[in-house]
Tab-separated table of C-alpha atoms in Angstrom:
chain	number	residue	atom	x	y	z
A	27	MET	CA	0.828	23.530	-11.971
A	28	LYS	CA	2.880	26.359	-10.468
A	29	PRO	CA	2.293	28.185	-7.147
A	30	LYS	CA	0.498	31.069	-8.841
A	31	ASP	CA	-1.799	28.552	-10.542
A	32	VAL	CA	-2.698	27.094	-7.142
A	33	LEU	CA	-3.649	30.559	-5.895
A	34	GLY	CA	-5.763	31.021	-9.000
A	35	MET	CA	-7.412	27.653	-8.469
A	36	ALA	CA	-8.304	28.524	-4.892
A	37	LYS	CA	-9.833	31.820	-6.025
A	38	GLU	CA	-11.692	30.232	-8.941
A	39	HIS	CA	-13.341	27.630	-6.703
A	40	GLY	CA	-14.002	30.013	-3.836
A	41	ALA	CA	-11.877	28.061	-1.350
A	42	VAL	CA	-11.951	29.406	2.188
A	43	MET	CA	-9.440	26.942	3.701
A	44	VAL	CA	-6.296	25.086	2.613
A	45	ASP	CA	-5.637	21.563	3.898
A	46	LEU	CA	-1.977	20.509	4.059
A	47	LYS	CA	-1.542	16.714	3.986
A	48	PHE	CA	1.616	14.705	4.612
A	49	MET	CA	2.464	11.062	5.282
A	50	ASP	CA	3.774	9.897	8.643
A	51	PHE	CA	6.561	7.327	8.891
A	52	VAL	CA	4.246	4.339	9.307
A	53	GLY	CA	1.988	5.266	6.388
A	54	THR	CA	-1.029	7.269	7.590
A	55	TRP	CA	-1.946	10.692	6.280
A	56	GLN	CA	-1.696	13.594	8.727
A	57	HIS	CA	-2.876	17.164	8.114
A	58	PHE	CA	-3.512	20.632	9.383
A	59	THR	CA	-5.674	23.342	7.837
A	60	VAL	CA	-5.086	27.075	7.386
A	61	PRO	CA	-7.324	29.919	6.141
A	62	VAL	CA	-6.969	30.624	2.452
A	63	HIS	CA	-5.376	34.027	3.159
A	64	GLU	CA	-2.312	32.088	4.390
A	65	LEU	CA	-1.902	30.674	0.872
A	66	LYS	CA	0.837	32.819	-0.616
A	67	GLU	CA	3.328	31.996	-3.350
A	68	GLU	CA	6.242	32.164	-0.919
A	69	ILE	CA	4.990	29.279	1.249
A	70	PHE	CA	5.809	26.891	-1.603
A	71	GLU	CA	9.462	27.902	-1.195
A	72	GLU	CA	9.594	28.801	2.505
A	73	GLY	CA	7.135	26.235	3.900
A	74	LEU	CA	4.914	26.432	6.960
A	75	GLY	CA	6.127	25.449	10.428
A	76	PHE	CA	4.612	22.783	12.675
A	77	ASP	CA	5.545	20.567	15.633
A	78	GLY	CA	6.622	17.136	14.400
A	79	SER	CA	7.378	15.593	17.810
A	80	SER	CA	4.106	13.655	17.989
A	81	ILE	CA	4.332	12.181	14.478
A	82	ARG	CA	5.073	8.450	14.650
A	83	GLY	CA	8.734	7.660	14.000
A	84	TRP	CA	9.813	11.268	13.560
A	85	ALA	CA	11.971	13.687	15.540
A	86	GLU	CA	12.222	13.758	19.321
A	87	ILE	CA	10.966	16.739	21.311
A	88	HIS	CA	14.372	18.493	21.237
A	89	ALA	CA	14.355	18.648	17.398
A	90	SER	CA	10.678	18.837	16.646
A	91	ASP	CA	10.333	22.049	14.616
A	92	MET	CA	9.604	21.133	10.994
A	93	LEU	CA	8.295	22.647	7.785
A	94	VAL	CA	5.630	21.364	5.426
A	95	MET	CA	6.579	22.146	1.831
A	96	PRO	CA	3.412	22.133	-0.327
A	97	ASP	CA	3.768	20.536	-3.763
A	98	PRO	CA	1.773	22.761	-6.151
A	99	THR	CA	1.318	19.923	-8.657
A	100	THR	CA	-0.858	18.029	-6.136
A	101	ALA	CA	-3.490	20.714	-5.509
A	102	VAL	CA	-7.136	19.591	-5.760
A	103	MET	CA	-10.399	20.612	-4.167
A	104	ASP	CA	-11.047	18.458	-1.117
A	105	PRO	CA	-14.054	16.191	-1.783
A	106	PHE	CA	-15.100	15.806	1.861
A	107	ALA	CA	-14.684	19.170	3.598
A	108	LYS	CA	-17.955	20.891	4.544
A	109	ASP	CA	-16.590	24.296	3.534
A	110	LEU	CA	-14.755	24.763	0.235
A	111	THR	CA	-11.204	23.608	0.888
A	112	LEU	CA	-8.148	23.297	-1.316
A	113	SER	CA	-6.020	20.215	-0.517
A	114	VAL	CA	-2.266	20.001	-1.158
A	115	ILE	CA	0.178	17.150	-0.485
A	116	CYS	CA	3.422	18.222	1.202
A	117	THR	CA	6.935	17.020	1.832
A	118	ILE	CA	8.808	17.800	5.044
A	119	ALA	CA	11.931	19.934	5.457
A	120	ASP	CA	14.290	20.947	8.235
A	121	PRO	CA	13.517	24.581	9.215
A	122	ILE	CA	17.180	25.492	9.729
A	123	THR	CA	18.905	23.873	6.739
A	124	LYS	CA	15.785	23.706	4.494
A	125	GLU	CA	17.011	20.238	3.499
A	126	ALA	CA	14.503	17.473	2.885
A	127	TYR	CA	13.753	15.589	6.104
A	128	GLY	CA	15.305	12.107	5.902
A	129	ARG	CA	12.410	10.232	7.555
A	130	ASP	CA	9.714	11.793	5.391
A	131	PRO	CA	8.449	8.891	3.238
A	132	ARG	CA	7.602	11.123	0.286
A	133	ASN	CA	11.131	12.523	0.284
A	134	ILE	CA	12.462	8.952	0.196
A	135	ALA	CA	10.290	8.171	-2.822
A	136	LEU	CA	11.480	11.347	-4.564
A	137	LYS	CA	15.078	10.287	-3.934
A	138	ALA	CA	14.333	6.862	-5.442
A	139	GLU	CA	13.152	8.523	-8.660
A	140	LYS	CA	16.252	10.747	-8.665
A	141	TYR	CA	18.507	7.728	-8.159
A	142	LEU	CA	16.821	5.913	-11.052
A	143	ARG	CA	17.602	8.815	-13.379
A	144	SER	CA	21.193	9.010	-12.116
A	145	THR	CA	21.874	5.380	-13.092
A	146	GLY	CA	21.109	6.013	-16.755
A	147	ILE	CA	19.205	2.713	-16.801
A	148	ALA	CA	15.835	4.416	-17.150
A	149	ASP	CA	14.233	7.771	-16.461
A	150	THR	CA	10.777	6.634	-15.348
A	151	ALA	CA	9.391	3.871	-13.141
A	152	TYR	CA	5.683	3.189	-13.472
A	153	PHE	CA	3.714	1.576	-10.649
A	154	GLY	CA	0.159	0.283	-10.595
A	155	PRO	CA	-1.149	-1.138	-7.286
A	156	GLU	CA	-4.309	-3.207	-6.829
A	157	ALA	CA	-5.198	-2.391	-3.227
A	158	GLU	CA	-7.988	-4.647	-1.965
A	159	PHE	CA	-10.112	-3.692	1.029
A	160	PHE	CA	-13.182	-4.641	3.065
A	161	VAL	CA	-16.312	-2.586	3.731
A	162	PHE	CA	-18.142	-3.721	6.878
A	163	ASP	CA	-21.375	-2.544	8.472
A	164	SER	CA	-19.706	-2.320	11.882
A	165	VAL	CA	-16.673	-3.390	13.870
A	166	ARG	CA	-16.090	-3.646	17.620
A	167	PHE	CA	-12.819	-4.488	19.360
A	168	ASP	CA	-11.152	-4.037	22.725
A	169	ASN	CA	-7.931	-5.014	24.482
A	170	LYS	CA	-7.807	-4.876	28.268
A	171	VAL	CA	-5.736	-6.434	31.040
A	172	ASN	CA	-8.402	-9.075	31.605
A	173	GLY	CA	-9.886	-9.556	28.143
A	174	ALA	CA	-9.740	-8.992	24.414
A	175	PHE	CA	-12.147	-9.398	21.517
A	176	TYR	CA	-13.121	-8.255	18.045
A	177	GLU	CA	-16.423	-8.634	16.224
A	178	ILE	CA	-17.270	-7.674	12.650
A	179	GLY	CA	-20.801	-6.972	11.459
A	180	SER	CA	-21.809	-7.423	7.824
A	181	GLY	CA	-25.263	-7.969	6.398
A	182	GLU	CA	-23.648	-9.435	3.284
A	183	ALA	CA	-21.542	-12.002	5.153
A	184	ALA	CA	-21.968	-15.770	5.087
A	185	TRP	CA	-22.352	-15.800	8.886
A	186	SER	CA	-25.410	-13.496	8.689
A	187	THR	CA	-27.883	-15.949	7.146
A	188	GLY	CA	-29.527	-16.464	10.540
A	189	ARG	CA	-29.366	-12.861	11.676
A	190	GLU	CA	-32.566	-10.983	12.473
A	191	GLU	CA	-32.689	-7.938	10.227
A	192	GLU	CA	-35.018	-4.970	9.900
A	193	GLY	CA	-37.579	-5.845	7.258
A	194	GLY	CA	-36.650	-9.515	7.510
A	195	ASN	CA	-33.571	-11.469	6.474
A	196	ARG	CA	-33.845	-12.044	2.719
A	197	GLY	CA	-30.976	-14.498	2.366
A	198	TYR	CA	-28.614	-13.600	-0.477
A	199	LYS	CA	-25.391	-13.691	1.507
A	200	ILE	CA	-22.046	-14.280	-0.200
A	201	ARG	CA	-20.565	-17.639	0.750
A	202	HIS	CA	-16.927	-17.847	1.846
A	203	LYS	CA	-14.558	-17.512	-1.131
A	204	GLU	CA	-17.458	-16.999	-3.576
A	205	GLY	CA	-17.417	-13.202	-3.748
A	206	TYR	CA	-15.679	-12.803	-7.107
A	207	PHE	CA	-17.958	-10.959	-9.567
A	208	PRO	CA	-21.500	-11.913	-8.413
A	209	VAL	CA	-24.261	-9.502	-9.390
A	210	ALA	CA	-26.839	-7.935	-7.074
A	211	PRO	CA	-28.518	-8.758	-4.772
A	212	LEU	CA	-25.509	-10.874	-3.690
A	213	ASP	CA	-23.179	-7.968	-4.416
A	214	SER	CA	-24.771	-5.375	-2.141
A	215	GLN	CA	-22.080	-2.683	-2.528
A	216	ASN	CA	-21.910	-1.920	-6.244
A	217	ASP	CA	-23.414	1.555	-5.838
A	218	LEU	CA	-21.063	2.290	-2.926
A	219	ARG	CA	-18.002	1.355	-4.988
A	220	THR	CA	-19.280	3.450	-7.892
A	221	GLU	CA	-19.578	6.424	-5.549
A	222	MET	CA	-15.957	5.832	-4.551
A	223	CYS	CA	-14.979	5.791	-8.243
A	224	LEU	CA	-16.704	9.116	-8.879
A	225	VAL	CA	-14.932	10.785	-5.961
A	226	LEU	CA	-11.605	9.333	-7.144
A	227	ALA	CA	-12.243	10.861	-10.564
A	228	ALA	CA	-13.029	14.208	-8.925
A	229	VAL	CA	-9.476	14.394	-7.542
A	230	GLY	CA	-7.941	13.377	-10.875
A	231	ILE	CA	-7.492	9.624	-10.434
A	232	GLU	CA	-8.332	7.607	-13.552
A	233	VAL	CA	-10.336	4.557	-12.500
A	234	GLU	CA	-10.169	1.466	-14.706
A	235	ARG	CA	-12.690	-0.864	-13.005
A	236	GLN	CA	-14.366	-1.789	-9.738
A	237	HIS	CA	-15.683	-5.128	-8.507
A	238	HIS	CA	-16.423	-7.329	-5.534
A	239	GLU	CA	-13.478	-9.474	-4.476
A	240	VAL	CA	-13.293	-13.149	-3.463
A	241	ALA	CA	-14.106	-12.933	0.241
A	242	THR	CA	-17.505	-12.552	1.825
A	243	ALA	CA	-18.492	-9.489	3.888
A	244	GLY	CA	-17.780	-6.756	1.357
A	245	GLN	CA	-14.276	-7.412	0.072
A	246	ALA	CA	-13.657	-5.066	-2.856
A	247	GLU	CA	-11.168	-3.879	-5.418
A	248	ILE	CA	-11.025	-0.644	-7.396
A	249	ASP	CA	-8.223	-0.395	-9.950
A	250	PHE	CA	-6.800	2.915	-11.101
A	251	ARG	CA	-4.390	3.630	-13.922
A	252	PHE	CA	-0.653	3.281	-13.321
A	253	ASN	CA	1.500	6.354	-12.798
A	254	THR	CA	5.062	7.362	-11.998
A	255	LEU	CA	6.338	6.248	-8.592
A	256	VAL	CA	5.705	9.339	-6.467
A	257	LYS	CA	2.496	10.298	-8.263
A	258	CYS	CA	1.199	6.751	-7.843
A	259	ALA	CA	1.981	6.829	-4.117
A	260	ASP	CA	0.172	10.186	-3.886
A	261	GLN	CA	-2.820	8.658	-5.654
A	262	LEU	CA	-2.829	5.556	-3.464
A	263	SER	CA	-2.876	7.863	-0.428
A	264	TRP	CA	-5.917	9.628	-1.864
A	265	PHE	CA	-7.420	6.238	-2.760
A	266	LYS	CA	-7.333	4.960	0.820
A	267	HIS	CA	-8.623	8.283	2.143
A	268	ILE	CA	-11.537	8.303	-0.300
A	269	VAL	CA	-12.507	4.658	0.257
A	270	LYS	CA	-12.610	5.175	4.026
A	271	ASN	CA	-14.545	8.433	3.890
A	272	VAL	CA	-17.122	7.373	1.303
A	273	ALA	CA	-17.807	4.249	3.374
A	274	TRP	CA	-18.050	6.432	6.508
A	275	ARG	CA	-20.572	8.865	5.069
A	276	ASN	CA	-22.706	5.908	3.997
A	277	GLY	CA	-22.819	4.500	7.522
A	278	LYS	CA	-20.215	1.787	6.872
A	279	THR	CA	-16.545	1.318	7.711
A	280	ALA	CA	-13.670	0.376	5.393
A	281	THR	CA	-10.366	-1.261	6.272
A	282	PHE	CA	-7.156	-2.044	4.406
A	283	MET	CA	-6.118	-4.495	7.145
A	284	PRO	CA	-4.652	-7.482	5.256
A	285	LYS	CA	-6.476	-10.267	7.106
A	286	PRO	CA	-9.527	-9.184	9.120
A	287	LEU	CA	-11.420	-12.473	8.583
A	288	PHE	CA	-10.408	-15.985	9.596
A	289	GLY	CA	-11.083	-18.645	6.959
A	290	ASP	CA	-11.518	-16.351	3.950
A	291	ASN	CA	-9.272	-14.424	1.587
A	292	GLY	CA	-7.203	-11.534	2.859
A	293	SER	CA	-6.530	-8.239	1.079
A	294	GLY	CA	-3.388	-7.991	-1.001
A	295	MET	CA	-1.879	-5.221	-3.079
A	296	HIS	CA	-0.508	-6.757	-6.265
A	297	THR	CA	1.925	-4.161	-7.581
A	298	HIS	CA	2.565	-3.789	-11.320
A	299	GLN	CA	5.786	-2.080	-12.336
A	300	SER	CA	7.952	-1.307	-15.355
A	301	LEU	CA	10.860	0.893	-16.425
A	302	TRP	CA	10.837	3.335	-19.340
A	303	LYS	CA	13.385	5.640	-20.967
A	304	ASN	CA	12.776	8.510	-23.379
A	305	GLY	CA	9.149	7.470	-23.629
A	306	LYS	CA	9.958	3.868	-24.595
A	307	PRO	CA	9.223	0.699	-22.555
A	308	LEU	CA	12.294	-1.247	-21.447
A	309	PHE	CA	10.693	-4.461	-20.206
A	310	ALA	CA	9.575	-5.786	-23.618
A	311	GLY	CA	11.883	-8.155	-25.459
A	312	ASP	CA	12.302	-11.611	-26.937
A	313	GLY	CA	12.978	-13.466	-23.688
A	314	TYR	CA	10.644	-15.506	-21.506
A	315	ALA	CA	7.020	-14.251	-21.692
A	316	GLY	CA	8.125	-11.474	-24.033
A	317	LEU	CA	10.436	-9.912	-21.458
A	318	SER	CA	13.724	-8.129	-22.040
A	319	GLU	CA	16.950	-9.129	-20.320
A	320	MET	CA	16.591	-5.993	-18.184
A	321	ALA	CA	13.154	-7.094	-17.002
A	322	LEU	CA	14.435	-10.552	-16.064
A	323	HIS	CA	17.301	-9.016	-14.096
A	324	TYR	CA	14.822	-6.661	-12.392
A	325	ILE	CA	12.814	-9.748	-11.392
A	326	GLY	CA	16.043	-11.298	-10.128
A	327	GLY	CA	16.560	-8.302	-7.859
A	328	ILE	CA	13.036	-8.433	-6.470
A	329	LEU	CA	13.312	-12.167	-5.778
A	330	LYS	CA	16.748	-11.819	-4.183
A	331	HIS	CA	15.605	-9.091	-1.793
A	332	ALA	CA	11.948	-10.108	-1.379
A	333	ARG	CA	12.381	-11.342	2.194
A	334	ALA	CA	13.824	-7.967	3.210
A	335	LEU	CA	11.180	-6.139	1.169
A	336	ALA	CA	8.536	-7.890	3.270
A	337	ALA	CA	9.408	-5.659	6.227
A	338	LEU	CA	8.287	-2.648	4.145
A	339	CYS	CA	5.705	-4.212	1.819
A	340	ASN	CA	4.048	-6.438	4.464
A	341	PRO	CA	4.780	-4.343	7.533
A	342	THR	CA	2.201	-5.510	10.090
A	343	THR	CA	1.819	-8.567	12.291
A	344	ASN	CA	-1.539	-9.082	10.563
A	345	SER	CA	0.204	-9.260	7.165
A	346	TYR	CA	1.485	-12.722	8.050
A	347	LYS	CA	-2.028	-14.036	8.657
A	348	ARG	CA	-2.398	-13.585	4.877
A	349	LEU	CA	1.091	-14.738	3.849
A	350	VAL	CA	0.523	-18.388	4.768
A	351	PRO	CA	1.781	-21.352	2.667
A	352	GLY	CA	-0.999	-23.199	0.877
A	353	PHE	CA	-3.531	-20.377	1.052
A	354	GLU	CA	-4.400	-17.594	-1.356
A	355	ALA	CA	-1.296	-15.409	-0.990
A	356	PRO	CA	1.870	-16.282	-2.940
A	357	VAL	CA	4.647	-16.987	-0.444
A	358	ASN	CA	6.920	-18.979	-2.769
A	359	LEU	CA	9.490	-16.731	-4.400
A	360	ALA	CA	9.187	-17.652	-8.052
A	361	TYR	CA	8.085	-16.012	-11.294
A	362	SER	CA	5.779	-17.156	-14.049
A	363	SER	CA	3.647	-15.910	-16.923
A	364	ARG	CA	-0.068	-15.923	-16.177
A	365	ASN	CA	0.385	-18.087	-13.054
A	366	ARG	CA	-1.209	-16.360	-10.069
A	367	SER	CA	0.336	-18.769	-7.598
A	368	ALA	CA	3.798	-17.275	-8.232
A	369	SER	CA	4.970	-14.283	-6.198
A	370	ILE	CA	5.857	-12.532	-9.466
A	371	ARG	CA	3.534	-12.837	-12.429
A	372	ILE	CA	4.035	-11.512	-15.954
A	373	PRO	CA	0.573	-10.446	-17.191
A	374	MET	CA	-0.181	-11.641	-20.715
A	375	TYR	CA	-3.345	-9.666	-21.485
A	376	SER	CA	-1.774	-7.688	-24.337
A	377	PRO	CA	1.093	-8.239	-26.840
A	378	SER	CA	1.865	-4.501	-26.845
A	379	PRO	CA	5.404	-3.644	-25.639
A	380	LYS	CA	3.858	-0.778	-23.651
A	381	ALA	CA	1.850	-3.292	-21.598
A	382	LYS	CA	4.855	-5.434	-20.690
A	383	ARG	CA	5.394	-5.341	-16.940
A	384	LEU	CA	5.781	-7.524	-13.897
A	385	GLU	CA	3.304	-7.950	-11.061
A	386	PHE	CA	4.734	-8.453	-7.563
A	387	ARG	CA	1.886	-10.203	-5.750
A	388	SER	CA	3.138	-10.461	-2.170
A	389	PRO	CA	2.665	-6.854	-0.907
A	390	ASP	CA	-0.456	-5.800	0.975
A	391	PRO	CA	-2.222	-2.446	1.442
A	392	SER	CA	-1.103	-1.930	5.048
A	393	CYS	CA	2.215	-0.630	3.681
A	394	ASN	CA	3.405	2.949	3.383
A	395	PRO	CA	3.213	3.352	-0.416
A	396	TYR	CA	6.148	5.746	-0.684
A	397	LEU	CA	8.464	3.356	1.154
A	398	ALA	CA	7.098	0.184	-0.460
A	399	PHE	CA	7.363	1.467	-4.036
A	400	ALA	CA	10.801	2.997	-3.444
A	401	ALA	CA	12.089	-0.247	-1.909
A	402	GLN	CA	10.760	-2.376	-4.775
A	403	LEU	CA	12.398	-0.066	-7.302
A	404	MET	CA	15.726	-0.218	-5.462
A	405	ALA	CA	15.591	-4.027	-5.347
A	406	GLY	CA	14.787	-4.237	-9.048
A	407	LEU	CA	17.557	-1.789	-9.951
A	408	ASP	CA	20.016	-3.819	-7.905
A	409	GLY	CA	19.052	-6.780	-10.074
A	410	VAL	CA	19.624	-4.779	-13.258
A	411	GLU	CA	22.912	-3.277	-12.103
A	412	ASN	CA	24.294	-6.640	-10.982
A	413	LYS	CA	22.625	-8.728	-13.715
A	414	ILE	CA	20.967	-11.002	-11.160
A	415	ASP	CA	19.649	-14.177	-12.790
A	416	PRO	CA	16.092	-14.926	-11.594
A	417	GLY	CA	16.516	-18.631	-12.394
A	418	ASP	CA	13.995	-20.680	-14.309
A	419	PRO	CA	10.298	-19.768	-14.253
A	420	LEU	CA	7.914	-22.009	-12.345
A	421	ASP	CA	5.040	-22.605	-14.745
A	422	LYS	CA	3.073	-24.900	-12.495
A	423	ASP	CA	0.338	-24.525	-9.901
A	424	ILE	CA	2.664	-23.955	-6.980
A	425	TYR	CA	-0.090	-24.714	-4.489
A	426	GLY	CA	-0.312	-28.236	-5.947
A	427	LEU	CA	3.397	-29.040	-5.643
A	428	THR	CA	4.622	-31.494	-3.010
A	429	PRO	CA	6.922	-30.398	-0.161
A	430	GLU	CA	9.756	-32.235	-1.898
A	431	GLU	CA	9.175	-30.269	-5.105
A	432	LEU	CA	9.094	-27.009	-3.126
A	433	LYS	CA	12.083	-27.610	-0.869
A	434	ASP	CA	14.474	-25.550	-3.008
A	435	VAL	CA	12.017	-22.675	-3.650
A	436	PRO	CA	12.670	-19.792	-1.213
A	437	LYS	CA	9.700	-18.393	0.673
A	438	MET	CA	8.538	-15.101	2.092
A	439	PRO	CA	9.014	-14.631	5.860
A	440	GLY	CA	6.412	-16.208	8.093
A	441	SER	CA	6.194	-13.362	10.607
A	442	LEU	CA	6.915	-9.670	11.014
A	443	GLU	CA	9.763	-10.571	13.346
A	444	GLU	CA	11.392	-12.699	10.643
A	445	ALA	CA	10.847	-9.993	8.032
A	446	LEU	CA	12.489	-7.320	10.210
A	447	ASP	CA	15.423	-9.653	10.785
A	448	CYS	CA	15.761	-10.095	7.005
A	449	LEU	CA	15.744	-6.310	6.538
A	450	LYS	CA	18.384	-5.953	9.237
A	451	LYS	CA	20.653	-8.367	7.333
A	452	ASP	CA	19.848	-7.229	3.797
A	453	HIS	CA	19.410	-3.501	3.227
A	454	LYS	CA	22.565	-2.269	1.481
A	455	PHE	CA	20.668	-2.146	-1.811
A	456	LEU	CA	18.329	0.426	-0.222
A	457	LEU	CA	21.188	2.725	0.794
A	458	LYS	CA	22.390	3.422	-2.758
A	459	GLY	CA	22.121	7.070	-3.676
A	460	ASP	CA	21.203	7.840	-0.065
A	461	VAL	CA	17.610	6.884	-0.967
A	462	PHE	CA	17.075	5.105	2.325
A	463	THR	CA	19.513	5.809	5.157
A	464	THR	CA	20.780	3.727	8.035
A	465	ASP	CA	18.744	5.996	10.311
A	466	VAL	CA	15.556	5.215	8.367
A	467	ILE	CA	16.191	1.449	8.452
A	468	ASP	CA	17.088	1.440	12.171
A	469	THR	CA	14.097	3.634	13.070
A	470	TRP	CA	11.723	1.445	11.047
A	471	ILE	CA	12.932	-1.748	12.724
A	472	HIS	CA	12.789	-0.173	16.186
A	473	LEU	CA	9.325	1.323	15.648
A	474	LYS	CA	7.848	-1.885	14.263
A	475	THR	CA	9.421	-3.996	17.015
A	476	GLU	CA	8.530	-1.854	20.003
A	477	ARG	CA	5.120	-0.478	19.004
A	478	GLU	CA	3.659	-3.384	17.060
A	479	LEU	CA	5.526	-6.671	17.304
A	480	ASN	CA	5.960	-6.531	21.073
A	481	ALA	CA	2.444	-5.163	21.581
A	482	VAL	CA	1.032	-8.334	20.009
A	483	ARG	CA	3.654	-10.724	21.313
A	484	LEU	CA	3.156	-9.768	24.973
A	485	ARG	CA	-0.622	-10.183	25.081
A	486	PRO	CA	-2.560	-13.435	25.572
A	487	HIS	CA	-4.624	-14.361	22.515
A	488	PRO	CA	-8.264	-15.501	22.804
A	489	MET	CA	-7.385	-18.660	20.870
A	490	GLU	CA	-4.843	-19.534	23.544
A	491	PHE	CA	-7.677	-19.813	26.064
A	492	ALA	CA	-9.468	-22.236	23.743
A	493	LEU	CA	-6.309	-24.291	23.333
A	494	TYR	CA	-4.713	-24.159	26.768
A	495	PHE	CA	-7.102	-23.087	29.543
A	496	ASP	CA	-7.645	-26.662	30.698
A	497	ILE	CA	-4.070	-27.783	30.174
């Protein structure tokens, strides 16, 4: 779609406003809205100015003037606006030089695709994330000088069997870790997820399936078809926006927080990926699990840099409540066919070369998709370029192995602090082709340390009162 086509689309649908969306550094959509008469062909080249000083991780007040550069290929009608509104995803540019802004996550993802093409290894990287989430009836939380708490409400939850409910409590609550695929009335959110699927389709996202996930209290998964790196990150941004807003308009609340519940499964984002060139898949071959040598080297790169990737793919303190040895998330850095206890799995659903891919199972949906996908691609390419051997596959139930058997298997970091330290020590692979910059890495580490890690580290935890008050 070209700029003139976007203008035609706005006229055809009777749009009265244009919503300009862009991703902040941490990974949350931001936007501002202009009347449709501001939508002119030249804004796609010249951009529209705004103050970027309050955007997390971006420019300071003395260099805050920025431009949004609308991408005409992303234009859709907004599914939630009361008045007819055209929505366009933007990148960010410097108003003086017109160069792409270095801390804009979408620009970083675009540079990753450009770097891939420059290597000659492949021309396309496909990504397919499985972003799990929870839909609750309510949530309350507070953090004060003299107290802190959170409380989640869910009529579907195992803890609600004794709750007084309007019309009477009719039982049918999903027990802990028994939420995978039950039918109604246990699965109380099928219609809600279907509504989410229909809205996703309305903005051009091809849904493959939806279902309840393992945990109680409305854990869910909706899978959509894989796409090229930047387009997939765009779609995942829409996905999170749609899930949250459909839940909201139905009187519920959705979260992509990795571990909101103690004692039940957290939400991961298993990420499928493959490389193609000239329309042909490059990961199919006659090696282990039907993989090519390139695919095995790509796996070698992911495994080598996985601990540094954690800082971008598992970027919250809460992420490490999910990444715990012996629980549902794969923390042991190994690969295997079919084995879901390995951090990298090679799906074996189809013998078709086009279906050959790897699934990196450690990431979670709290990540910024542009940064997470770009970083995974750069790690995999480093493996291909340097022919990194991934070692032997681990075709066993890793959770059942003894500590002695696991002592030589590397593991994901156990905390955000450890992950940031790994990124600090291992990020040269991200700097190739100026995809990530030293400024981006330093800013990310600083932002995560000061605004998140220290915010949690400095506060007493309610569990500490239970453990230590009478010490």
